């Protein structure tokens, strides 16, 4: 993609406005906390300290909107406290310009490295640095700086207290994540009726898994309906796929297919009802026809063999979903243990975070490159703002820090959106100021109203939120004594300068995903093969089968798949020449590996019991898959086509299956069919990389 096309695409993305579900009560609670802090500060300390305390309460409320599974009061306290520390340390060093520049460089570098912990940590750390650049200009002495910092921490405390006293949808994020997973399974069941080999996006299940991790203290208060349903949803996916698959399930037409479609439709309706119940905390409302289809004894007459076992398994799992969604219990299906995940407390998270940051200290790391860019741009922006004859030069580095992200598209789209939102917000605020000429109290009220609008509309688009933030800052600094007209000029010009700095920094020191696509694809190939090999080990030695090993391998391949998909989506917006893999080849390789994982999932759905006889040849095939896919991954990285001849030889050495028309195939015949489909997917993968379409450049 050329730079011109990339800039057009990122500009449209940054200025786009989306329709999202609004949360007016949460926005009102955040604005009420801000109003309470500002009102107390004005009454007790005056407008200057009130402006500082407002920043603390404002940022603490924003922190509670971030996508994090930590309790919202904890996020508010962390945000207010960290901003207070940043402000105090920054003010103490601002009298020594060299010391402050060194501090700013180190502080922003650390803020950039916190992206290794997760997006929420990175966003909060970057926001604290940006706001610190403003708030250090407000105090007049060290004692004043301490008072300002204390009021910022108090603002975070007030927001946390309001969340505790006036909760809105307790466990709402966890409920939504679990409900989205169940709804995704419902949609999958319905799609299988029309496309028996339909793909499934594992992201909702992965999100629900992240949401299910809780601290021991949270575990004591977790609602009953959030216990166990995710694990059941995980086990539903392979059962649905195995029931619909024409190769390992029922034929593509006939009475069996009609009946399976009825079962899939009823399963979709039941899962949708369970999703609504979990999301809203209400009883499960089921149609009598759906219950009749699932509970009928016709399964025993119409279906036989693996499809019959899958139908019985589906009925049992849906009964578990209904029971859990109703809050009647946490029953786990036989043969499975509860997948309970524990989230470390904040103190125990510190060494984990440090280890994650240490792992990113390598030259090719996107996180390290982001930290270097952030540190350099913040320092240069501060020097540029000080050199320009506009005054209040902190606008430039603040705009740059707020816009920058580890990837190209977000950095450029946010830079454009920030400038556009700034122009609109400052223009509206200036027009209102000239018309009304507000005093301190009215300016504070207008600032709170702008903050409320920002909380309400922040998910609709970055440009919209920045328009509200710009007006908020203008009113807040005007309340503290800033000249209104001077602030307008500085805000627009220096925001433009900061945005340009952010964009230039990425062009000079980029972290492109395009050259790393082959590495991502190779990792997905290896994890897919390890998952298949682990499942085949269960057929080779059923008595030693470990559900934990299969689960671990499945999670690894899901993570690799999502990492590949995210990298591919990012690379397609990058203005670089094709040095990774063509778009056509990437699509074909992705489809082949998705099919490989789907077949493995079908084999997993029919793993034998511990007393079953071992399947001859399964162990050899598992070992061969592990070995040749490691070699194949190396070939992918080196731009060669993988060779799957060893897998073909293993399958060719297996004896021909017996003719058992009209009866259920023996386990080894079932595994033979699955193994043939695995080889077919691997060959499609190689053809996709080697075919003419794969050689075209993007």
Short mmCIF file of N, CA, C and O in Angstrom, two decimals, residues 411-534:
data_model
loop_
_atom_site.label_atom_id
_atom_site.label_comp_id
_atom_site.label_asym_id
_atom_site.label_seq_id
_atom_site.Cartn_x
_atom_site.Cartn_y
_atom_site.Cartn_z
N UNK A 411 -1.72 5.06 15.46
CA UNK A 411 -0.97 6.31 15.68
C UNK A 411 -1.42 7.38 14.70
O UNK A 411 -1.71 8.52 15.09
N UNK A 412 -1.49 7.04 13.43
CA UNK A 412 -1.84 8.05 12.43
C UNK A 412 -3.31 8.44 12.51
O UNK A 412 -3.67 9.62 12.36
N UNK A 413 -4.19 7.47 12.72
CA UNK A 413 -5.61 7.81 12.80
C UNK A 413 -5.90 8.66 14.03
O UNK A 413 -6.70 9.61 13.97
N UNK A 414 -5.23 8.37 15.15
CA UNK A 414 -5.45 9.15 16.36
C UNK A 414 -4.86 10.54 16.23
O UNK A 414 -5.41 11.51 16.78
N UNK A 415 -3.75 10.68 15.53
CA UNK A 415 -3.17 12.01 15.33
C UNK A 415 -4.12 12.90 14.52
O UNK A 415 -4.34 14.07 14.86
N UNK A 416 -4.69 12.32 13.47
CA UNK A 416 -5.66 13.09 12.66
C UNK A 416 -6.91 13.40 13.48
O UNK A 416 -7.42 14.53 13.47
N UNK A 417 -7.41 12.39 14.21
CA UNK A 417 -8.62 12.60 15.00
C UNK A 417 -8.39 13.60 16.11
O UNK A 417 -9.28 14.41 16.42
N UNK A 418 -7.21 13.58 16.71
CA UNK A 418 -6.94 14.53 17.79
C UNK A 418 -6.93 15.96 17.28
O UNK A 418 -7.48 16.86 17.91
N UNK A 419 -6.31 16.17 16.11
CA UNK A 419 -6.29 17.54 15.57
C UNK A 419 -7.70 17.97 15.17
O UNK A 419 -8.13 19.08 15.49
N UNK A 420 -8.45 17.09 14.49
CA UNK A 420 -9.80 17.45 14.10
C UNK A 420 -10.69 17.71 15.30
O UNK A 420 -11.46 18.69 15.33
N UNK A 421 -10.62 16.84 16.31
CA UNK A 421 -11.40 17.05 17.51
C UNK A 421 -11.00 18.31 18.26
O UNK A 421 -11.85 19.02 18.83
N UNK A 422 -9.70 18.62 18.26
CA UNK A 422 -9.22 19.83 18.93
C UNK A 422 -9.79 21.08 18.28
O UNK A 422 -10.25 22.00 18.96
N UNK A 423 -9.76 21.13 16.96
CA UNK A 423 -10.29 22.30 16.25
C UNK A 423 -11.76 22.51 16.57
O UNK A 423 -12.20 23.63 16.89
N UNK A 424 -12.54 21.42 16.52
CA UNK A 424 -13.98 21.53 16.79
C UNK A 424 -14.22 21.92 18.24
O UNK A 424 -15.01 22.84 18.55
N UNK A 425 -13.56 21.24 19.18
CA UNK A 425 -13.79 21.51 20.60
C UNK A 425 -13.37 22.91 21.00
O UNK A 425 -14.10 23.60 21.74
N UNK A 426 -12.21 23.35 20.53
CA UNK A 426 -11.74 24.69 20.88
C UNK A 426 -12.63 25.75 20.24
O UNK A 426 -12.93 26.78 20.87
N UNK A 427 -13.07 25.51 19.00
CA UNK A 427 -13.94 26.49 18.34
C UNK A 427 -15.25 26.65 19.10
O UNK A 427 -15.71 27.78 19.35
N UNK A 428 -15.85 25.53 19.49
CA UNK A 428 -17.11 25.61 20.23
C UNK A 428 -16.92 26.26 21.60
O UNK A 428 -17.73 27.11 22.02
N UNK A 429 -15.86 25.86 22.30
CA UNK A 429 -15.61 26.44 23.62
C UNK A 429 -15.32 27.93 23.52
O UNK A 429 -15.81 28.73 24.34
N UNK A 430 -14.55 28.33 22.52
CA UNK A 430 -14.23 29.75 22.36
C UNK A 430 -15.47 30.57 22.04
O UNK A 430 -15.68 31.66 22.59
N UNK A 431 -16.31 30.03 21.14
CA UNK A 431 -17.53 30.76 20.82
C UNK A 431 -18.42 30.94 22.03
O UNK A 431 -19.00 32.01 22.25
N UNK A 432 -18.52 29.89 22.86
CA UNK A 432 -19.34 29.98 24.06
C UNK A 432 -18.75 30.97 25.06
O UNK A 432 -19.48 31.74 25.71
N UNK A 433 -17.42 30.97 25.18
CA UNK A 433 -16.77 31.89 26.11
C UNK A 433 -17.00 33.34 25.68
O UNK A 433 -17.30 34.22 26.50
N UNK A 434 -16.85 33.60 24.40
CA UNK A 434 -17.04 34.97 23.92
C UNK A 434 -18.49 35.42 24.07
O UNK A 434 -18.76 36.60 24.28
N UNK A 435 -19.42 34.49 23.99
CA UNK A 435 -20.82 34.85 24.11
C UNK A 435 -21.26 35.03 25.55
O UNK A 435 -22.07 35.91 25.86
N UNK A 436 -20.71 34.22 26.46
CA UNK A 436 -21.18 34.21 27.84
C UNK A 436 -20.23 34.88 28.81
O UNK A 436 -20.65 35.46 29.82
N UNK A 437 -18.90 34.82 28.52
CA UNK A 437 -17.86 35.31 29.43
C UNK A 437 -18.04 34.72 30.83
O UNK A 437 -18.35 35.42 31.80
N UNK A 438 -17.87 33.41 30.98
CA UNK A 438 -18.15 32.75 32.25
C UNK A 438 -17.15 33.12 33.34
O UNK A 438 -15.97 33.36 33.07
N UNK A 439 -17.62 33.13 34.57
CA UNK A 439 -16.74 33.28 35.71
C UNK A 439 -16.21 31.93 36.14
O UNK A 439 -16.37 30.92 35.45
N UNK A 440 -15.62 31.90 37.33
CA UNK A 440 -14.99 30.67 37.81
C UNK A 440 -16.02 29.55 37.97
O UNK A 440 -15.82 28.42 37.52
N UNK A 441 -17.15 29.86 38.61
CA UNK A 441 -18.14 28.83 38.88
C UNK A 441 -18.75 28.29 37.60
O UNK A 441 -18.87 27.06 37.40
N UNK A 442 -19.13 29.19 36.69
CA UNK A 442 -19.73 28.75 35.43
C UNK A 442 -18.73 27.97 34.58
O UNK A 442 -19.10 26.98 33.92
N UNK A 443 -17.46 28.39 34.60
CA UNK A 443 -16.44 27.66 33.86
C UNK A 443 -16.30 26.24 34.40
O UNK A 443 -16.14 25.27 33.64
N UNK A 444 -16.38 26.10 35.72
CA UNK A 444 -16.30 24.77 36.32
C UNK A 444 -17.50 23.93 35.89
O UNK A 444 -17.35 22.73 35.58
N UNK A 445 -18.68 24.52 35.88
CA UNK A 445 -19.88 23.79 35.46
C UNK A 445 -19.76 23.35 34.00
O UNK A 445 -20.08 22.20 33.65
N UNK A 446 -19.29 24.25 33.14
CA UNK A 446 -19.13 23.90 31.73
C UNK A 446 -18.09 22.79 31.54
O UNK A 446 -18.25 21.91 30.69
N UNK A 447 -17.03 22.83 32.35
CA UNK A 447 -16.01 21.77 32.27
C UNK A 447 -16.61 20.42 32.65
O UNK A 447 -16.34 19.40 32.01
N UNK A 448 -17.44 20.40 33.69
CA UNK A 448 -18.06 19.14 34.11
C UNK A 448 -19.02 18.63 33.03
O UNK A 448 -19.07 17.42 32.77
N UNK A 449 -19.75 19.53 32.40
CA UNK A 449 -20.66 19.11 31.33
C UNK A 449 -19.88 18.51 30.16
O UNK A 449 -20.27 17.47 29.60
N UNK A 450 -18.75 19.13 29.81
CA UNK A 450 -17.92 18.58 28.73
C UNK A 450 -17.37 17.21 29.11
O UNK A 450 -17.30 16.30 28.27
N UNK A 451 -16.99 17.05 30.37
CA UNK A 451 -16.49 15.74 30.82
C UNK A 451 -17.59 14.70 30.74
O UNK A 451 -17.34 13.55 30.32
N UNK A 452 -18.81 15.07 31.13
CA UNK A 452 -19.92 14.12 31.04
C UNK A 452 -20.17 13.70 29.60
O UNK A 452 -20.38 12.52 29.32
N UNK A 453 -20.12 14.65 28.67
CA UNK A 453 -20.30 14.32 27.26
C UNK A 453 -19.19 13.40 26.77
O UNK A 453 -19.42 12.48 25.99
N UNK A 454 -17.98 13.64 27.27
CA UNK A 454 -16.86 12.79 26.87
C UNK A 454 -17.06 11.36 27.37
O UNK A 454 -16.87 10.39 26.63
N UNK A 455 -17.44 11.20 28.64
CA UNK A 455 -17.69 9.87 29.18
C UNK A 455 -18.81 9.16 28.42
O UNK A 455 -18.76 7.95 28.18
N UNK A 456 -19.83 9.93 28.04
CA UNK A 456 -20.98 9.34 27.37
C UNK A 456 -20.66 8.91 25.95
O UNK A 456 -21.11 7.85 25.49
N UNK A 457 -19.85 9.70 25.24
CA UNK A 457 -19.64 9.49 23.81
C UNK A 457 -18.26 8.93 23.47
O UNK A 457 -17.94 8.78 22.28
N UNK A 458 -17.44 8.60 24.47
CA UNK A 458 -16.05 8.25 24.18
C UNK A 458 -15.92 6.99 23.33
O UNK A 458 -14.93 6.83 22.60
N UNK A 459 -16.89 6.10 23.36
CA UNK A 459 -16.79 4.88 22.57
C UNK A 459 -17.28 5.06 21.14
O UNK A 459 -17.17 4.13 20.33
N UNK A 460 -17.83 6.22 20.81
CA UNK A 460 -18.34 6.43 19.46
C UNK A 460 -17.25 6.84 18.48
O UNK A 460 -17.45 6.76 17.28
N UNK A 461 -16.11 7.28 18.97
CA UNK A 461 -15.02 7.68 18.09
C UNK A 461 -14.04 8.58 18.81
O UNK A 461 -14.42 9.37 19.69
N UNK A 462 -12.76 8.47 18.43
CA UNK A 462 -11.72 9.25 19.11
C UNK A 462 -11.88 10.75 18.82
O UNK A 462 -11.62 11.58 19.69
N UNK A 463 -12.30 11.10 17.61
CA UNK A 463 -12.46 12.51 17.27
C UNK A 463 -13.54 13.16 18.14
O UNK A 463 -13.38 14.30 18.61
N UNK A 464 -14.62 12.44 18.38
CA UNK A 464 -15.71 12.97 19.22
C UNK A 464 -15.22 13.19 20.64
O UNK A 464 -15.45 14.25 21.25
N UNK A 465 -14.53 12.21 21.19
CA UNK A 465 -14.04 12.34 22.56
C UNK A 465 -13.04 13.46 22.68
O UNK A 465 -13.01 14.20 23.69
N UNK A 466 -12.19 13.65 21.67
CA UNK A 466 -11.19 14.72 21.74
C UNK A 466 -11.82 16.10 21.62
O UNK A 466 -11.31 17.07 22.19
N UNK A 467 -12.93 16.22 20.91
CA UNK A 467 -13.63 17.51 20.87
C UNK A 467 -14.14 17.86 22.27
O UNK A 467 -14.02 19.01 22.72
N UNK A 468 -14.68 16.87 22.98
CA UNK A 468 -15.16 17.12 24.35
C UNK A 468 -13.99 17.42 25.29
O UNK A 468 -14.08 18.31 26.14
N UNK A 469 -12.89 16.68 25.14
CA UNK A 469 -11.72 16.90 26.00
C UNK A 469 -11.14 18.29 25.77
O UNK A 469 -10.75 18.98 26.72
N UNK A 470 -11.05 18.70 24.52
CA UNK A 470 -10.49 20.02 24.21
C UNK A 470 -11.30 21.13 24.87
O UNK A 470 -10.75 22.05 25.48
N UNK A 471 -12.62 21.03 24.74
CA UNK A 471 -13.47 22.04 25.38
C UNK A 471 -13.32 21.97 26.90
O UNK A 471 -13.28 23.00 27.58
N UNK A 472 -13.23 20.75 27.44
CA UNK A 472 -13.06 20.57 28.89
C UNK A 472 -11.79 21.27 29.39
O UNK A 472 -11.81 22.00 30.39
N UNK A 473 -10.68 21.06 28.68
CA UNK A 473 -9.42 21.65 29.11
C UNK A 473 -9.47 23.17 29.00
O UNK A 473 -8.95 23.89 29.87
N UNK A 474 -10.07 23.69 27.94
CA UNK A 474 -10.18 25.14 27.79
C UNK A 474 -10.95 25.75 28.97
O UNK A 474 -10.52 26.73 29.58
N UNK A 475 -12.09 25.16 29.31
CA UNK A 475 -12.88 25.68 30.43
C UNK A 475 -12.14 25.52 31.76
O UNK A 475 -12.16 26.41 32.61
N UNK A 476 -11.46 24.40 31.93
CA UNK A 476 -10.79 24.13 33.20
C UNK A 476 -9.62 25.08 33.41
O UNK A 476 -9.46 25.67 34.49
N UNK A 477 -8.79 25.27 32.38
CA UNK A 477 -7.67 26.18 32.53
C UNK A 477 -8.14 27.64 32.58
O UNK A 477 -7.50 28.48 33.22
N UNK A 478 -9.23 27.93 31.92
CA UNK A 478 -9.80 29.28 32.06
C UNK A 478 -10.26 29.53 33.48
O UNK A 478 -10.10 30.63 34.02
N UNK A 479 -10.84 28.52 34.12
CA UNK A 479 -11.22 28.63 35.52
C UNK A 479 -10.01 28.91 36.40
O UNK A 479 -10.07 29.65 37.39
N UNK A 480 -8.83 28.33 36.01
CA UNK A 480 -7.61 28.50 36.80
C UNK A 480 -6.88 29.79 36.49
O UNK A 480 -5.84 30.07 37.08
N UNK A 481 -7.39 30.59 35.54
CA UNK A 481 -6.79 31.89 35.28
C UNK A 481 -6.08 32.02 33.96
O UNK A 481 -5.47 33.06 33.69
N UNK A 482 -6.12 30.99 33.10
CA UNK A 482 -5.48 31.08 31.79
C UNK A 482 -6.24 32.07 30.91
O UNK A 482 -7.46 32.22 31.02
N UNK A 483 -5.49 32.72 30.01
CA UNK A 483 -6.13 33.63 29.06
C UNK A 483 -6.85 32.82 28.00
O UNK A 483 -6.27 31.95 27.35
N UNK A 484 -8.13 33.10 27.79
CA UNK A 484 -8.95 32.29 26.89
C UNK A 484 -8.43 32.34 25.45
O UNK A 484 -8.21 31.31 24.82
N UNK A 485 -8.22 33.51 24.93
CA UNK A 485 -7.84 33.64 23.52
C UNK A 485 -6.46 33.04 23.26
O UNK A 485 -6.22 32.42 22.23
N UNK A 486 -5.51 33.22 24.21
CA UNK A 486 -4.19 32.65 24.03
C UNK A 486 -4.25 31.13 24.02
O UNK A 486 -3.58 30.46 23.24
N UNK A 487 -5.08 30.57 24.84
CA UNK A 487 -5.20 29.12 24.90
C UNK A 487 -5.69 28.56 23.57
O UNK A 487 -5.24 27.50 23.14
N UNK A 488 -6.59 29.24 22.89
CA UNK A 488 -7.11 28.76 21.63
C UNK A 488 -6.00 28.62 20.60
O UNK A 488 -5.84 27.57 19.96
N UNK A 489 -5.20 29.64 20.42
CA UNK A 489 -4.13 29.60 19.43
C UNK A 489 -3.11 28.52 19.77
O UNK A 489 -2.69 27.74 18.91
N UNK A 490 -2.70 28.48 21.02
CA UNK A 490 -1.71 27.47 21.43
C UNK A 490 -2.25 26.06 21.20
O UNK A 490 -1.55 25.18 20.71
N UNK A 491 -3.46 25.86 21.61
CA UNK A 491 -4.05 24.53 21.56
C UNK A 491 -4.07 23.98 20.14
O UNK A 491 -3.69 22.83 19.90
N UNK A 492 -4.46 24.79 19.16
CA UNK A 492 -4.57 24.33 17.79
C UNK A 492 -3.19 24.14 17.16
O UNK A 492 -2.89 23.07 16.59
N UNK A 493 -2.35 25.15 17.25
CA UNK A 493 -1.04 25.09 16.57
C UNK A 493 -0.16 24.01 17.19
O UNK A 493 0.46 23.20 16.48
N UNK A 494 -0.07 23.98 18.51
CA UNK A 494 0.81 23.02 19.15
C UNK A 494 0.26 21.60 19.09
O UNK A 494 1.02 20.64 19.07
N UNK A 495 -1.06 21.44 19.05
CA UNK A 495 -1.61 20.11 18.84
C UNK A 495 -1.25 19.59 17.46
O UNK A 495 -0.91 18.41 17.29
N UNK A 496 -1.30 20.46 16.47
CA UNK A 496 -0.88 20.07 15.12
C UNK A 496 0.59 19.68 15.12
O UNK A 496 0.98 18.66 14.52
N UNK A 497 1.41 20.46 15.80
CA UNK A 497 2.85 20.14 15.86
C UNK A 497 3.08 18.80 16.55
O UNK A 497 3.90 17.99 16.10
N UNK A 498 2.37 18.57 17.65
CA UNK A 498 2.53 17.29 18.34
C UNK A 498 2.09 16.12 17.51
O UNK A 498 2.74 15.06 17.49
N UNK A 499 0.97 16.27 16.80
CA UNK A 499 0.50 15.20 15.93
C UNK A 499 1.48 14.90 14.81
O UNK A 499 1.73 13.73 14.48
N UNK A 500 2.04 15.94 14.22
CA UNK A 500 3.03 15.73 13.17
C UNK A 500 4.28 15.04 13.71
O UNK A 500 4.86 14.18 13.05
N UNK A 501 4.70 15.41 14.92
CA UNK A 501 5.84 14.73 15.54
C UNK A 501 5.57 13.24 15.71
O UNK A 501 6.43 12.39 15.44
N UNK A 502 4.38 12.91 16.18
CA UNK A 502 4.02 11.50 16.36
C UNK A 502 4.06 10.75 15.04
O UNK A 502 4.57 9.62 14.96
N UNK A 503 3.54 11.37 13.98
CA UNK A 503 3.50 10.70 12.68
C UNK A 503 4.89 10.54 12.08
O UNK A 503 5.23 9.48 11.53
N UNK A 504 5.70 11.58 12.20
CA UNK A 504 7.06 11.50 11.66
C UNK A 504 7.88 10.45 12.41
O UNK A 504 8.69 9.73 11.82
N UNK A 505 7.69 10.36 13.72
CA UNK A 505 8.47 9.41 14.50
C UNK A 505 8.23 7.98 14.04
O UNK A 505 9.16 7.16 14.01
N UNK A 506 6.99 7.66 13.68
CA UNK A 506 6.71 6.30 13.22
C UNK A 506 7.33 6.06 11.86
O UNK A 506 7.78 4.94 11.56
N UNK A 507 7.35 7.09 11.01
CA UNK A 507 7.96 6.92 9.69
C UNK A 507 9.48 6.75 9.80
O UNK A 507 10.08 5.99 9.04
N UNK A 508 10.09 7.42 10.77
CA UNK A 508 11.54 7.35 10.94
C UNK A 508 11.96 6.06 11.63
O UNK A 508 12.96 5.43 11.27
N UNK A 509 11.22 5.64 12.65
CA UNK A 509 11.58 4.47 13.44
C UNK A 509 10.36 3.57 13.57
O UNK A 509 9.74 3.48 14.62
N UNK A 510 9.99 2.87 12.48
CA UNK A 510 8.73 2.11 12.47
C UNK A 510 8.87 0.74 13.14
O UNK A 510 9.97 0.28 13.46
N UNK A 511 7.73 0.10 13.31
CA UNK A 511 7.67 -1.29 13.77
C UNK A 511 6.65 -2.01 12.88
O UNK A 511 5.56 -2.36 13.31
N UNK A 512 7.03 -2.21 11.61
CA UNK A 512 6.11 -2.77 10.64
C UNK A 512 5.81 -4.23 10.95
O UNK A 512 6.70 -5.00 11.34
N UNK A 513 4.57 -4.62 10.74
CA UNK A 513 4.17 -6.01 10.91
C UNK A 513 4.40 -6.84 9.65
O UNK A 513 4.55 -8.05 9.72
N UNK A 514 4.42 -6.19 8.48
CA UNK A 514 4.53 -6.92 7.22
C UNK A 514 5.71 -7.88 7.17
O UNK A 514 5.55 -9.04 6.80
N UNK A 515 6.93 -7.46 7.55
CA UNK A 515 8.05 -8.41 7.47
C UNK A 515 7.95 -9.56 8.46
O UNK A 515 8.65 -10.57 8.30
N UNK A 516 7.10 -9.41 9.49
CA UNK A 516 6.99 -10.47 10.50
C UNK A 516 5.85 -11.45 10.24
O UNK A 516 5.61 -12.35 11.04
N UNK A 517 5.14 -11.25 9.13
CA UNK A 517 3.97 -12.10 8.87
C UNK A 517 4.36 -13.57 8.74
O UNK A 517 3.64 -14.45 9.22
N UNK A 518 5.45 -13.85 8.08
CA UNK A 518 5.85 -15.25 7.90
C UNK A 518 6.18 -15.90 9.24
O UNK A 518 5.90 -17.08 9.44
N UNK A 519 6.79 -15.15 10.15
CA UNK A 519 7.06 -15.71 11.47
C UNK A 519 5.76 -16.03 12.20
O UNK A 519 5.64 -17.06 12.88
N UNK A 520 4.77 -15.12 12.10
CA UNK A 520 3.48 -15.36 12.73
C UNK A 520 2.80 -16.60 12.14
O UNK A 520 2.23 -17.42 12.87
N UNK A 521 2.86 -16.72 10.81
CA UNK A 521 2.24 -17.87 10.15
C UNK A 521 2.94 -19.17 10.55
O UNK A 521 2.29 -20.19 10.79
N UNK A 522 4.26 -19.14 10.63
CA UNK A 522 5.02 -20.33 11.02
C UNK A 522 4.66 -20.76 12.44
O UNK A 522 4.53 -21.96 12.73
N UNK A 523 4.51 -19.80 13.33
CA UNK A 523 4.16 -20.14 14.71
C UNK A 523 2.76 -20.77 14.77
O UNK A 523 2.53 -21.74 15.51
N UNK A 524 1.83 -20.25 14.00
CA UNK A 524 0.49 -20.84 13.97
C UNK A 524 0.54 -22.26 13.44
O UNK A 524 -0.13 -23.17 13.97
N UNK A 525 1.33 -22.50 12.40
CA UNK A 525 1.48 -23.84 11.86
C UNK A 525 1.99 -24.81 12.92
O UNK A 525 1.46 -25.92 13.08
N UNK A 526 3.01 -24.41 13.66
CA UNK A 526 3.60 -25.29 14.67
C UNK A 526 2.61 -25.57 15.79
O UNK A 526 2.45 -26.72 16.23
N UNK A 527 1.91 -24.54 16.27
CA UNK A 527 0.96 -24.77 17.37
C UNK A 527 -0.22 -25.60 16.91
O UNK A 527 -0.74 -26.43 17.68
N UNK A 528 -0.66 -25.42 15.67
CA UNK A 528 -1.73 -26.26 15.14
C UNK A 528 -1.31 -27.72 15.13
O UNK A 528 -2.08 -28.62 15.50
N UNK A 529 -0.09 -27.97 14.68
CA UNK A 529 0.40 -29.35 14.61
C UNK A 529 0.58 -29.95 16.00
O UNK A 529 0.30 -31.14 16.20
N UNK A 530 1.04 -29.17 16.95
CA UNK A 530 1.18 -29.69 18.32
C UNK A 530 -0.18 -30.03 18.91
O UNK A 530 -0.30 -31.03 19.64
N UNK A 531 -1.17 -29.24 18.61
CA UNK A 531 -2.53 -29.54 19.07
C UNK A 531 -3.00 -30.86 18.47
O UNK A 531 -3.52 -31.75 19.18
N UNK A 532 -2.80 -31.04 17.15
CA UNK A 532 -3.21 -32.28 16.50
C UNK A 532 -2.44 -33.47 17.06
O UNK A 532 -3.01 -34.54 17.30
N UNK A 533 -1.15 -33.29 17.28
CA UNK A 533 -0.34 -34.39 17.80
C UNK A 533 -0.77 -34.77 19.22
O UNK A 533 -0.79 -35.96 19.58
N UNK A 534 -1.11 -33.78 20.02
CA UNK A 534 -1.57 -34.06 21.38
C UNK A 534 -2.88 -34.84 21.37
O UNK A 534 -3.08 -35.77 22.17
#
